[in-house]
CSV table of N, CA and C in Angstrom, one decimal:
chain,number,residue,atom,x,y,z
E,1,UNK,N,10.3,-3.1,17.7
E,1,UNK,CA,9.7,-1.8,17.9
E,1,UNK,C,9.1,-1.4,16.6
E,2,UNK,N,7.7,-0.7,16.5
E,2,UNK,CA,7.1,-0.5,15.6
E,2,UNK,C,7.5,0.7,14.5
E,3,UNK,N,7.8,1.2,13.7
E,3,UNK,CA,8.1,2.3,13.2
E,3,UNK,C,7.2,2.9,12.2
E,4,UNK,N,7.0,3.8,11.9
E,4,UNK,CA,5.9,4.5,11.1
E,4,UNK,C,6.2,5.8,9.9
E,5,UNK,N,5.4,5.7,9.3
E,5,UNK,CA,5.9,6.4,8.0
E,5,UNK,C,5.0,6.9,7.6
E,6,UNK,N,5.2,8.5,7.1
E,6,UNK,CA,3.8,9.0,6.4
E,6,UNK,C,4.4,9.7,5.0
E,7,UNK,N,3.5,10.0,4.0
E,7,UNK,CA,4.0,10.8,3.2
E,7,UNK,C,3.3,10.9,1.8
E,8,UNK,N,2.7,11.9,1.0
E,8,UNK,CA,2.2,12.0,-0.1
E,8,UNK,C,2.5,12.7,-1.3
E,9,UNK,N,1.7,12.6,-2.0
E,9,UNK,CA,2.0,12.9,-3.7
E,9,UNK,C,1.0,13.4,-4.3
E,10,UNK,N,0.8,14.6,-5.4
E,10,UNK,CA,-0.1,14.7,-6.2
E,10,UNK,C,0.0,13.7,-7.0
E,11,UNK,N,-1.4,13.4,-7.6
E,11,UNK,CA,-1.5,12.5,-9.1
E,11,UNK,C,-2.8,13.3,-9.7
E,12,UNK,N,-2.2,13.0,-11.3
E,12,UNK,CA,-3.4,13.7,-11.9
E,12,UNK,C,-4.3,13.4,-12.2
E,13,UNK,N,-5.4,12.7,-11.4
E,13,UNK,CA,-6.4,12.0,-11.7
E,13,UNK,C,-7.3,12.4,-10.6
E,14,UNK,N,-8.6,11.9,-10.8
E,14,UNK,CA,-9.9,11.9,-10.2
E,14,UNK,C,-9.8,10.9,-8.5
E,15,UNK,N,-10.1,11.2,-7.6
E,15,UNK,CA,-9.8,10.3,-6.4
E,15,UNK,C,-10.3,8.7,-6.9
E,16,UNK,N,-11.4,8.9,-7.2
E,16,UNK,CA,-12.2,7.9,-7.9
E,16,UNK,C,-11.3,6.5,-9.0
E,17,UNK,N,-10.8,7.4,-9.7
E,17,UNK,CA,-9.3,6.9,-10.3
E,17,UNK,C,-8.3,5.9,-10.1
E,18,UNK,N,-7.9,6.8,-8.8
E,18,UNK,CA,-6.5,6.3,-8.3
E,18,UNK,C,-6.9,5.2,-7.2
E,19,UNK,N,-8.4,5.2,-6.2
E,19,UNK,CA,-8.7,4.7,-5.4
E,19,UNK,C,-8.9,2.7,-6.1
E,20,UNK,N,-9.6,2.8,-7.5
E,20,UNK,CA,-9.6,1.5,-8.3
E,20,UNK,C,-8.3,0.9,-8.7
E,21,UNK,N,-7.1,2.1,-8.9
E,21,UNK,CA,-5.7,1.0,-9.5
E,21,UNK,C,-5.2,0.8,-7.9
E,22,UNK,N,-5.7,1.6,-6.9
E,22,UNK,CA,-4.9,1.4,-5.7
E,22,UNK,C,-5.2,0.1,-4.9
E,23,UNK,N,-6.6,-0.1,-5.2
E,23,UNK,CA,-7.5,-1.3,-4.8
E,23,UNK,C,-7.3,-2.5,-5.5
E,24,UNK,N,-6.6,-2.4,-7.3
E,24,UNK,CA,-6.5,-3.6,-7.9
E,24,UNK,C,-5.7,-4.5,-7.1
E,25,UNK,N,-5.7,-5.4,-6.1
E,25,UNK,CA,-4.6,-5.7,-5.7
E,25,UNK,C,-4.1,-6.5,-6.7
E,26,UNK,N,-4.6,-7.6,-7.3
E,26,UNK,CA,-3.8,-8.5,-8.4
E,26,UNK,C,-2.8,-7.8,-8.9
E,27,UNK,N,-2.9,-6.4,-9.6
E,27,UNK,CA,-2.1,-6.3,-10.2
E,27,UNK,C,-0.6,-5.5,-9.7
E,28,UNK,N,-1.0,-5.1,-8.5
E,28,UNK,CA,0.4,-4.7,-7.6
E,28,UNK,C,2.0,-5.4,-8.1
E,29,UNK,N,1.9,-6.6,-8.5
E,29,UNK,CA,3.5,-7.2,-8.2
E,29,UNK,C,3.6,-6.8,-10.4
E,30,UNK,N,2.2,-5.7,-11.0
E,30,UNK,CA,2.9,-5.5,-12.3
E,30,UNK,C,3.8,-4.1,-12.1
E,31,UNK,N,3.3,-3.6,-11.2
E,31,UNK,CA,3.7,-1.9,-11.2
E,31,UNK,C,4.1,-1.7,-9.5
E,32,UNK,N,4.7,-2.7,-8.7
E,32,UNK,CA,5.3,-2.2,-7.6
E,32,UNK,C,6.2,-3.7,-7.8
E,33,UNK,N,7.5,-3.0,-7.5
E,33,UNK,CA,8.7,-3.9,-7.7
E,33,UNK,C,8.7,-4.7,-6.2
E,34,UNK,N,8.3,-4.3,-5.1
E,34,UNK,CA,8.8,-4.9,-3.9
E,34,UNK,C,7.6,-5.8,-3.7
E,35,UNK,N,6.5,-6.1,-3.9
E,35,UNK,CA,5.2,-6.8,-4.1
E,35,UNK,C,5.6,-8.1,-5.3
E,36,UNK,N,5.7,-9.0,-4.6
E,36,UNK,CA,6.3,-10.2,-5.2
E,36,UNK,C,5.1,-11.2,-5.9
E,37,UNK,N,4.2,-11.6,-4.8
E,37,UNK,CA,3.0,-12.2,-5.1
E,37,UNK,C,2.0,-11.7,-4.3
E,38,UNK,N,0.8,-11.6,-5.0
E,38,UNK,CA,-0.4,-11.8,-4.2
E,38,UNK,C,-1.1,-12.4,-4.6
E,39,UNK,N,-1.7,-12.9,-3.5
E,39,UNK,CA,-3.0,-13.7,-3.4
E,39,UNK,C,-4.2,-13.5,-3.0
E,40,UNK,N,-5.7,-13.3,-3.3
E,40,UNK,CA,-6.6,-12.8,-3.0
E,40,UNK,C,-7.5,-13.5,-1.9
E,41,UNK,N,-7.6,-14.1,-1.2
E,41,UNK,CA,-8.2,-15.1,-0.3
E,41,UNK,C,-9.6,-15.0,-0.3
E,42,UNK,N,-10.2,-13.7,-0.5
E,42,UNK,CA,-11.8,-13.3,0.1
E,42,UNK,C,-11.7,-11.9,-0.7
E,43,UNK,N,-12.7,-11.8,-1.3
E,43,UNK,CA,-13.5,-10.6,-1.4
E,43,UNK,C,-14.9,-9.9,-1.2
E,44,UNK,N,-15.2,-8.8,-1.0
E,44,UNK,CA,-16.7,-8.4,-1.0
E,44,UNK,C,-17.7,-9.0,-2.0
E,45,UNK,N,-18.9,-7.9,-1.7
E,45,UNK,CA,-19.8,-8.0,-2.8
E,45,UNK,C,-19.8,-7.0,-3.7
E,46,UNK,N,-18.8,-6.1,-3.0
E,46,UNK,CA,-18.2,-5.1,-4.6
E,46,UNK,C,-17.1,-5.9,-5.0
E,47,UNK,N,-16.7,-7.1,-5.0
E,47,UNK,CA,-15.7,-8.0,-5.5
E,47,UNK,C,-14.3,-7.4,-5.5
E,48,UNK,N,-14.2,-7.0,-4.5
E,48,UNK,CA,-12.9,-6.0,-4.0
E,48,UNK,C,-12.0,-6.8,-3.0
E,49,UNK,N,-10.9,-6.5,-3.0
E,49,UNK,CA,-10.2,-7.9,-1.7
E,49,UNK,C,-10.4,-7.3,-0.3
E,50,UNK,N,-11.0,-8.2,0.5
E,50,UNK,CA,-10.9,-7.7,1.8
E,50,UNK,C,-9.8,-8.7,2.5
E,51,UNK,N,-9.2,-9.5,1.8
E,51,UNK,CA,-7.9,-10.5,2.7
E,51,UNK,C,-7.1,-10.9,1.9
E,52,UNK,N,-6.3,-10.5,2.2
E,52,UNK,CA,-5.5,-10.8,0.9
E,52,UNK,C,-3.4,-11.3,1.4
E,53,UNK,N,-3.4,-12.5,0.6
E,53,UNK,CA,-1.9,-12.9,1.2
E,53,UNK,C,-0.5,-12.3,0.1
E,54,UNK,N,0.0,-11.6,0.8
E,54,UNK,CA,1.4,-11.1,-0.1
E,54,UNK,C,2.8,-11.3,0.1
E,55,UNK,N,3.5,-11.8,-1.0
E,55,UNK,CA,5.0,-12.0,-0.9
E,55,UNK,C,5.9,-10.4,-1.2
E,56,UNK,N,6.5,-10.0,-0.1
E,56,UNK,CA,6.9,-9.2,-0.4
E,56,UNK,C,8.6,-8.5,0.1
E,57,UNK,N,9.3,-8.0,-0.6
E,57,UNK,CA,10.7,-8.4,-0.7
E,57,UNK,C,11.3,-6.8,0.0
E,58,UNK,N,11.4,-6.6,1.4
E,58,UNK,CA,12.1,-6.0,2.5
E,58,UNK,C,13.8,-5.4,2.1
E,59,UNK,N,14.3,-6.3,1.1
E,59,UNK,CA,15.1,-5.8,1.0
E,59,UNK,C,16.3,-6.6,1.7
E,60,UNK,N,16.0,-7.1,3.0
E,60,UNK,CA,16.3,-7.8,4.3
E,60,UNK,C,16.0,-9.2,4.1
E,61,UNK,N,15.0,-9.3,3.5
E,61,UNK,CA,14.1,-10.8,2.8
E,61,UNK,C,12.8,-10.6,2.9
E,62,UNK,N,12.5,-11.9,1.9
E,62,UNK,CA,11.1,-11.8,1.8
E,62,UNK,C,10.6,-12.6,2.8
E,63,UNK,N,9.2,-11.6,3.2
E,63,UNK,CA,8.4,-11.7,3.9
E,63,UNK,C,6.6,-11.9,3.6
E,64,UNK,N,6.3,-13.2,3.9
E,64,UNK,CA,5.2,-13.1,3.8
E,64,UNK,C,3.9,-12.6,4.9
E,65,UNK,N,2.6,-11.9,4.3
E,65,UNK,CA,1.5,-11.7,5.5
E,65,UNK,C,0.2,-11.9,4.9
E,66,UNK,N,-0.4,-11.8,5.3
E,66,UNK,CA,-2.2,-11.8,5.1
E,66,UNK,C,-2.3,-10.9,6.1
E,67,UNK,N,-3.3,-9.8,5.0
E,67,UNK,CA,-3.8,-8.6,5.5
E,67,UNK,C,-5.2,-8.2,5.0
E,68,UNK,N,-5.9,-7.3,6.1
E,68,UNK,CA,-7.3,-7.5,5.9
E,68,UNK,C,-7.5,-5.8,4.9
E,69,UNK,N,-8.7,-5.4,4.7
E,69,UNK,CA,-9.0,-4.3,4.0
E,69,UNK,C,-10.2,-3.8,4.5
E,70,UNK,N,-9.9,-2.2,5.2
E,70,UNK,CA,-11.1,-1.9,5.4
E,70,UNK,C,-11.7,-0.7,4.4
E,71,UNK,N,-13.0,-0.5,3.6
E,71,UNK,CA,-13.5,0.3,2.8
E,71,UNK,C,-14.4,0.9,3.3
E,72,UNK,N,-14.8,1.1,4.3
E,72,UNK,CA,-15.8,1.0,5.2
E,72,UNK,C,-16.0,3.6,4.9
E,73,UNK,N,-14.9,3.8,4.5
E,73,UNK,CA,-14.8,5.5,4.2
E,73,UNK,C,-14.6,5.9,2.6
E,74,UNK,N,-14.2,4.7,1.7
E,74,UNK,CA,-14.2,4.4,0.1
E,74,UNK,C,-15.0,5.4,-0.4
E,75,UNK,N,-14.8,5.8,-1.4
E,75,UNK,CA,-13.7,6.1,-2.1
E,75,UNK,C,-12.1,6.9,-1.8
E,76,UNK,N,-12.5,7.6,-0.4
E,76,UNK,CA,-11.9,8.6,-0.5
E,76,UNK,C,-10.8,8.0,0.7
E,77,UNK,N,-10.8,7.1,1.2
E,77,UNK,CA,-9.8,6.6,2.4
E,77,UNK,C,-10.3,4.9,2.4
E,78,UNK,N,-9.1,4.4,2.1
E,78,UNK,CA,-9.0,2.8,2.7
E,78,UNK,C,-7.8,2.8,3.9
E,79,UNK,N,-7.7,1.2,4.6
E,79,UNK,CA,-6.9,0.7,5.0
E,79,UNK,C,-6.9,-0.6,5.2
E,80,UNK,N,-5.6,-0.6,6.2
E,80,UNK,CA,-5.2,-2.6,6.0
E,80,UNK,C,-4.5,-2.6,7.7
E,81,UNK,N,-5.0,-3.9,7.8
E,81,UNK,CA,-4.4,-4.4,9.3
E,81,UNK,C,-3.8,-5.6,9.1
E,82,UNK,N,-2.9,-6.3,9.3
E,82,UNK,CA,-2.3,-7.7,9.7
E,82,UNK,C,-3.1,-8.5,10.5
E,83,UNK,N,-3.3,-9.6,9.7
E,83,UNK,CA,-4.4,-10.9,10.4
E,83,UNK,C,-3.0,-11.7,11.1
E,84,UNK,N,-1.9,-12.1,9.3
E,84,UNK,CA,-0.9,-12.9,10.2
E,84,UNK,C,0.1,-12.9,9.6
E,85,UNK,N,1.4,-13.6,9.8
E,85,UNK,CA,2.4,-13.5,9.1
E,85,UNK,C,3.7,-13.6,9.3
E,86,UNK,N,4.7,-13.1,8.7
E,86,UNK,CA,5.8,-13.0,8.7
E,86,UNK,C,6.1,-11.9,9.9
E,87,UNK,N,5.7,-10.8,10.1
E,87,UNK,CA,5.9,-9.7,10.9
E,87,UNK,C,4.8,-9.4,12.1
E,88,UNK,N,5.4,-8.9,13.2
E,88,UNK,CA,4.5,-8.9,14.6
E,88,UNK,C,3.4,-8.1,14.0
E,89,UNK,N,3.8,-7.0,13.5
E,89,UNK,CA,2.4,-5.6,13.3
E,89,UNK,C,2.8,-5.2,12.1
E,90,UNK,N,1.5,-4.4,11.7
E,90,UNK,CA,1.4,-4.1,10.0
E,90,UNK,C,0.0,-3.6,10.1
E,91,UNK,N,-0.3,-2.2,9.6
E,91,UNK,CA,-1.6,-1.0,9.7
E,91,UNK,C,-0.8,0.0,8.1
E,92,UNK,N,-2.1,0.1,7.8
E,92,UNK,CA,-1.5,1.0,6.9
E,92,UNK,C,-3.1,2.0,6.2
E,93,UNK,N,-2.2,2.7,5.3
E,93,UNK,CA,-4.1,3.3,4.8
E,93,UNK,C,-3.2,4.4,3.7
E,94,UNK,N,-4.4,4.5,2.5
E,94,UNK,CA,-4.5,5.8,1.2
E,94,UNK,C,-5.6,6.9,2.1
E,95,UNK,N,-5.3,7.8,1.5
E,95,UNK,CA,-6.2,8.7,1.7
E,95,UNK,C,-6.1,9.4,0.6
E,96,UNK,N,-6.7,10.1,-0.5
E,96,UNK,CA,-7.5,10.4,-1.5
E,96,UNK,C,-8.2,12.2,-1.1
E,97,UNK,N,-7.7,12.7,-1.1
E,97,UNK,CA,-7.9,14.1,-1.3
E,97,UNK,C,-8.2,15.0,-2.1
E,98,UNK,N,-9.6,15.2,-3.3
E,98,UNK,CA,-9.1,15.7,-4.6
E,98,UNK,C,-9.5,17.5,-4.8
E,99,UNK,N,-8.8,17.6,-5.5
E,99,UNK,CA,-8.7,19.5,-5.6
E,99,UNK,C,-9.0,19.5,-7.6
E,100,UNK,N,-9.1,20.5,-7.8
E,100,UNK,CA,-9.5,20.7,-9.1
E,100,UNK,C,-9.2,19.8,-10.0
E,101,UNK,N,-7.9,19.6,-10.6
E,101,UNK,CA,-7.2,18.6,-11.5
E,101,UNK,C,-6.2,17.4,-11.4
E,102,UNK,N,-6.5,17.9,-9.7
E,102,UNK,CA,-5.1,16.9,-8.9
E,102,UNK,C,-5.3,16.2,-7.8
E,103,UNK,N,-4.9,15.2,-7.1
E,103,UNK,CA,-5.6,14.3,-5.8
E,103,UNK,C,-4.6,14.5,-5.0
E,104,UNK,N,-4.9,14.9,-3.7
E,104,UNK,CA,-3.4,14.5,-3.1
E,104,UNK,C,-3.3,13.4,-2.8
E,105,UNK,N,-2.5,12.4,-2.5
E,105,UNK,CA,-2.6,11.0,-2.1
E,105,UNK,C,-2.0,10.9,-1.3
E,106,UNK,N,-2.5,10.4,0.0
E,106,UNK,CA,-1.4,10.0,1.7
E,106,UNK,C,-1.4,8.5,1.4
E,107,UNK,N,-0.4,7.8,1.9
E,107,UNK,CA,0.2,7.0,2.4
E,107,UNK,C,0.5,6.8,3.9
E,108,UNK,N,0.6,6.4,4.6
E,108,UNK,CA,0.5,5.8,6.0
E,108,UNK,C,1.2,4.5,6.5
E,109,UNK,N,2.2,4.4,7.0
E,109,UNK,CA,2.0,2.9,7.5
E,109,UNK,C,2.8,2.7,8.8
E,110,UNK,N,2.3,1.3,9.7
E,110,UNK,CA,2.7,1.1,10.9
E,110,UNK,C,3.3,-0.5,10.7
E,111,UNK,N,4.7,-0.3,11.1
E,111,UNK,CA,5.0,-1.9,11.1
E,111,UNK,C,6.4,-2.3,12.0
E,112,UNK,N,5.7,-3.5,12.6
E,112,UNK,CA,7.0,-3.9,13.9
E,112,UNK,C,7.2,-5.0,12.6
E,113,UNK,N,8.5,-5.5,12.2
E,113,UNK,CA,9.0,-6.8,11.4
E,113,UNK,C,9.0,-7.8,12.8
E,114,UNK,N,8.6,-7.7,14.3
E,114,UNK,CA,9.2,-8.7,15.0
E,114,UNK,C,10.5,-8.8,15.4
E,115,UNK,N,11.8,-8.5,14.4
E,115,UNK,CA,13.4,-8.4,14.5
E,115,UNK,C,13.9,-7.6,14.9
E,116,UNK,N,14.9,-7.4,15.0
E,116,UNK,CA,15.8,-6.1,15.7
E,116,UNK,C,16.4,-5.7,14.0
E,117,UNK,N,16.1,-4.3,14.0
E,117,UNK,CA,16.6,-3.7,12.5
E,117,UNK,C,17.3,-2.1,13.1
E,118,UNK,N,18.5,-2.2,13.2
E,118,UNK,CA,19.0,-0.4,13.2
E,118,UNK,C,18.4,0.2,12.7
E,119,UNK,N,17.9,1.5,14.1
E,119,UNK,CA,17.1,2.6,13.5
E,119,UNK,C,17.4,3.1,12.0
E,120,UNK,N,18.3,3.3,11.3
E,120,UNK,CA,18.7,4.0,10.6
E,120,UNK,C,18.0,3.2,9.3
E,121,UNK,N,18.4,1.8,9.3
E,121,UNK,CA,17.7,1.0,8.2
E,121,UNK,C,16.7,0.9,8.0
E,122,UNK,N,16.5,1.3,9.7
E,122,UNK,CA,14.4,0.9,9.5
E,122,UNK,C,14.1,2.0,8.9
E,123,UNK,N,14.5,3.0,9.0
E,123,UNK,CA,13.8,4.3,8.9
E,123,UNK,C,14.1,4.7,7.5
E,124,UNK,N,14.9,3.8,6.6
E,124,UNK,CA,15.0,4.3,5.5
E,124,UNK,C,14.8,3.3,4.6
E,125,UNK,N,14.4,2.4,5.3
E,125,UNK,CA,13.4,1.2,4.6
E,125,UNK,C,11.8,1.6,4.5
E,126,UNK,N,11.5,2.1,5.4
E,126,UNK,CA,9.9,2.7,5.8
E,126,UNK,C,9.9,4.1,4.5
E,127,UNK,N,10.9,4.7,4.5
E,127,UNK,CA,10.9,6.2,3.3
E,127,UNK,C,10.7,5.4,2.0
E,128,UNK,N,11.5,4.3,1.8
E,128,UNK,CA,11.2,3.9,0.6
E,128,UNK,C,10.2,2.8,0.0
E,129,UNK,N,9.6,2.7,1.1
E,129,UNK,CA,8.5,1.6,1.2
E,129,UNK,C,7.4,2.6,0.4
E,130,UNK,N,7.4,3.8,1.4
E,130,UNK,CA,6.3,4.9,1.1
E,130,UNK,C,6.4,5.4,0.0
E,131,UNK,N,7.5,5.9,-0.3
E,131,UNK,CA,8.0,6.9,-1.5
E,131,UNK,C,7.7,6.0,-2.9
E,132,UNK,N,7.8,4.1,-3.0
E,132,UNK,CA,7.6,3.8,-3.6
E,132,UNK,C,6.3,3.4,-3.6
E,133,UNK,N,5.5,3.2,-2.9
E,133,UNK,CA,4.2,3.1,-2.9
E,133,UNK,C,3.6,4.0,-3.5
E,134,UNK,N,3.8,5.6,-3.5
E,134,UNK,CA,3.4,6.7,-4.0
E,134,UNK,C,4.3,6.9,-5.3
E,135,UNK,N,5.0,7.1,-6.1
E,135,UNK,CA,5.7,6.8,-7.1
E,135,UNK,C,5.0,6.0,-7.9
E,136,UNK,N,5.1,4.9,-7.6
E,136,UNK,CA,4.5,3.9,-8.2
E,136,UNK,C,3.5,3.7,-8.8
E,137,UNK,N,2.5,4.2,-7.6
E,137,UNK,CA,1.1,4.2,-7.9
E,137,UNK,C,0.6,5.6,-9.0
E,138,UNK,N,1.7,7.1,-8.8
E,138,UNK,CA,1.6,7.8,-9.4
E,138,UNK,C,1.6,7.2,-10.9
E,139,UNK,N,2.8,6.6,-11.6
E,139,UNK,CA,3.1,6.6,-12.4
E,139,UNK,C,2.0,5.2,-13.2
E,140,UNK,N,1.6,4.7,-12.6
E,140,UNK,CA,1.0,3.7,-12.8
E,140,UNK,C,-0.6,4.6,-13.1
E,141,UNK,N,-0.7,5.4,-12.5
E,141,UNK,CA,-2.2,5.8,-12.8
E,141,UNK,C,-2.2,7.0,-13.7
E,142,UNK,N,-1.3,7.8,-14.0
E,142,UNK,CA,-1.3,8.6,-15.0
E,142,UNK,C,-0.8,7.7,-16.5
E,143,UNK,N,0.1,6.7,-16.1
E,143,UNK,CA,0.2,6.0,-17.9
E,143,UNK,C,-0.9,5.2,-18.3
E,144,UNK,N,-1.6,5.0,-17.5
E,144,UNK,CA,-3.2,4.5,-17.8
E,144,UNK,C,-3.9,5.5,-18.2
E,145,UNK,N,-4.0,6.5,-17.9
E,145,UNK,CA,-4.6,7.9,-18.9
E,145,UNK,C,-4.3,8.5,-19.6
E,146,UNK,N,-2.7,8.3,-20.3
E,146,UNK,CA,-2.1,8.8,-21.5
E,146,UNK,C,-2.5,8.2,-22.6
């Protein structure tokens, strides 16, 4: 069964900003702990990843996927769908909000693992997936501007 997660953060930066460290994918497994490896498979002609394969550590185990990228609303909203992988379903997306000095940043995501996981673990696997996704990325985009 699929479970879903949403949740955001201010960062103090420019949408513009946060949307380039959020898109670095290479550099994800330096400043997100659960992002093991990635691999870039394909990119645009703005040389941005549109497919990209990742090792990534559940907690439960590592799980590998290839996921696609849409920029198609960039700067201000991306997302990602599951081509293939380790898990049945996987959808996710930023969304980039900016107000005077501050961005809000959404997080989103949709994911069946394929397994049977107690509600309770899924559901607090999915908070910390998010919370570190946004955390992460917070802290990662403001120590680049200090």
């Amino acid at each position: 069964m699929a479970g879903s997660v949403k949740d955001s953060i201010d960062i103090r930066a420019s949408a513009l900003e946060i949307f380039e460290v959020a898109t670095d994918l290479d550099s994800y497994p330096d400043w997100n702990e659960d992002i093991k490896r990635v691999e870039i498979k394909q990119r645009d002609d703005e040389n941005r990843a549109v497919e990209v394969w990742m090792e990534v550590d559940v907690k439960l185990k590592l799980v590998g996927y290839t996921i696609e990228y849409d920029y198609s609303a960039a700067p201000g909203f991306f997302s990602w769908s599951l081509v293939e992988g380790d898990v049945k379903e996987l959808e996710g997306s930023y969304r980039f909000d900016e107000f005077d000095d501050v961005t809000e940043v959404t997080y989103e995501m949709r994911v069946d693992p394929g397994f049977p996981i107690p509600g309770f673990l899924r559901r607090q696997a999915e908070r910390r997936v998010a919370r570190g996704a946004l955390e992460n990325l917070k802290q990662r985009v403001e120590g680049m501007r200090s």
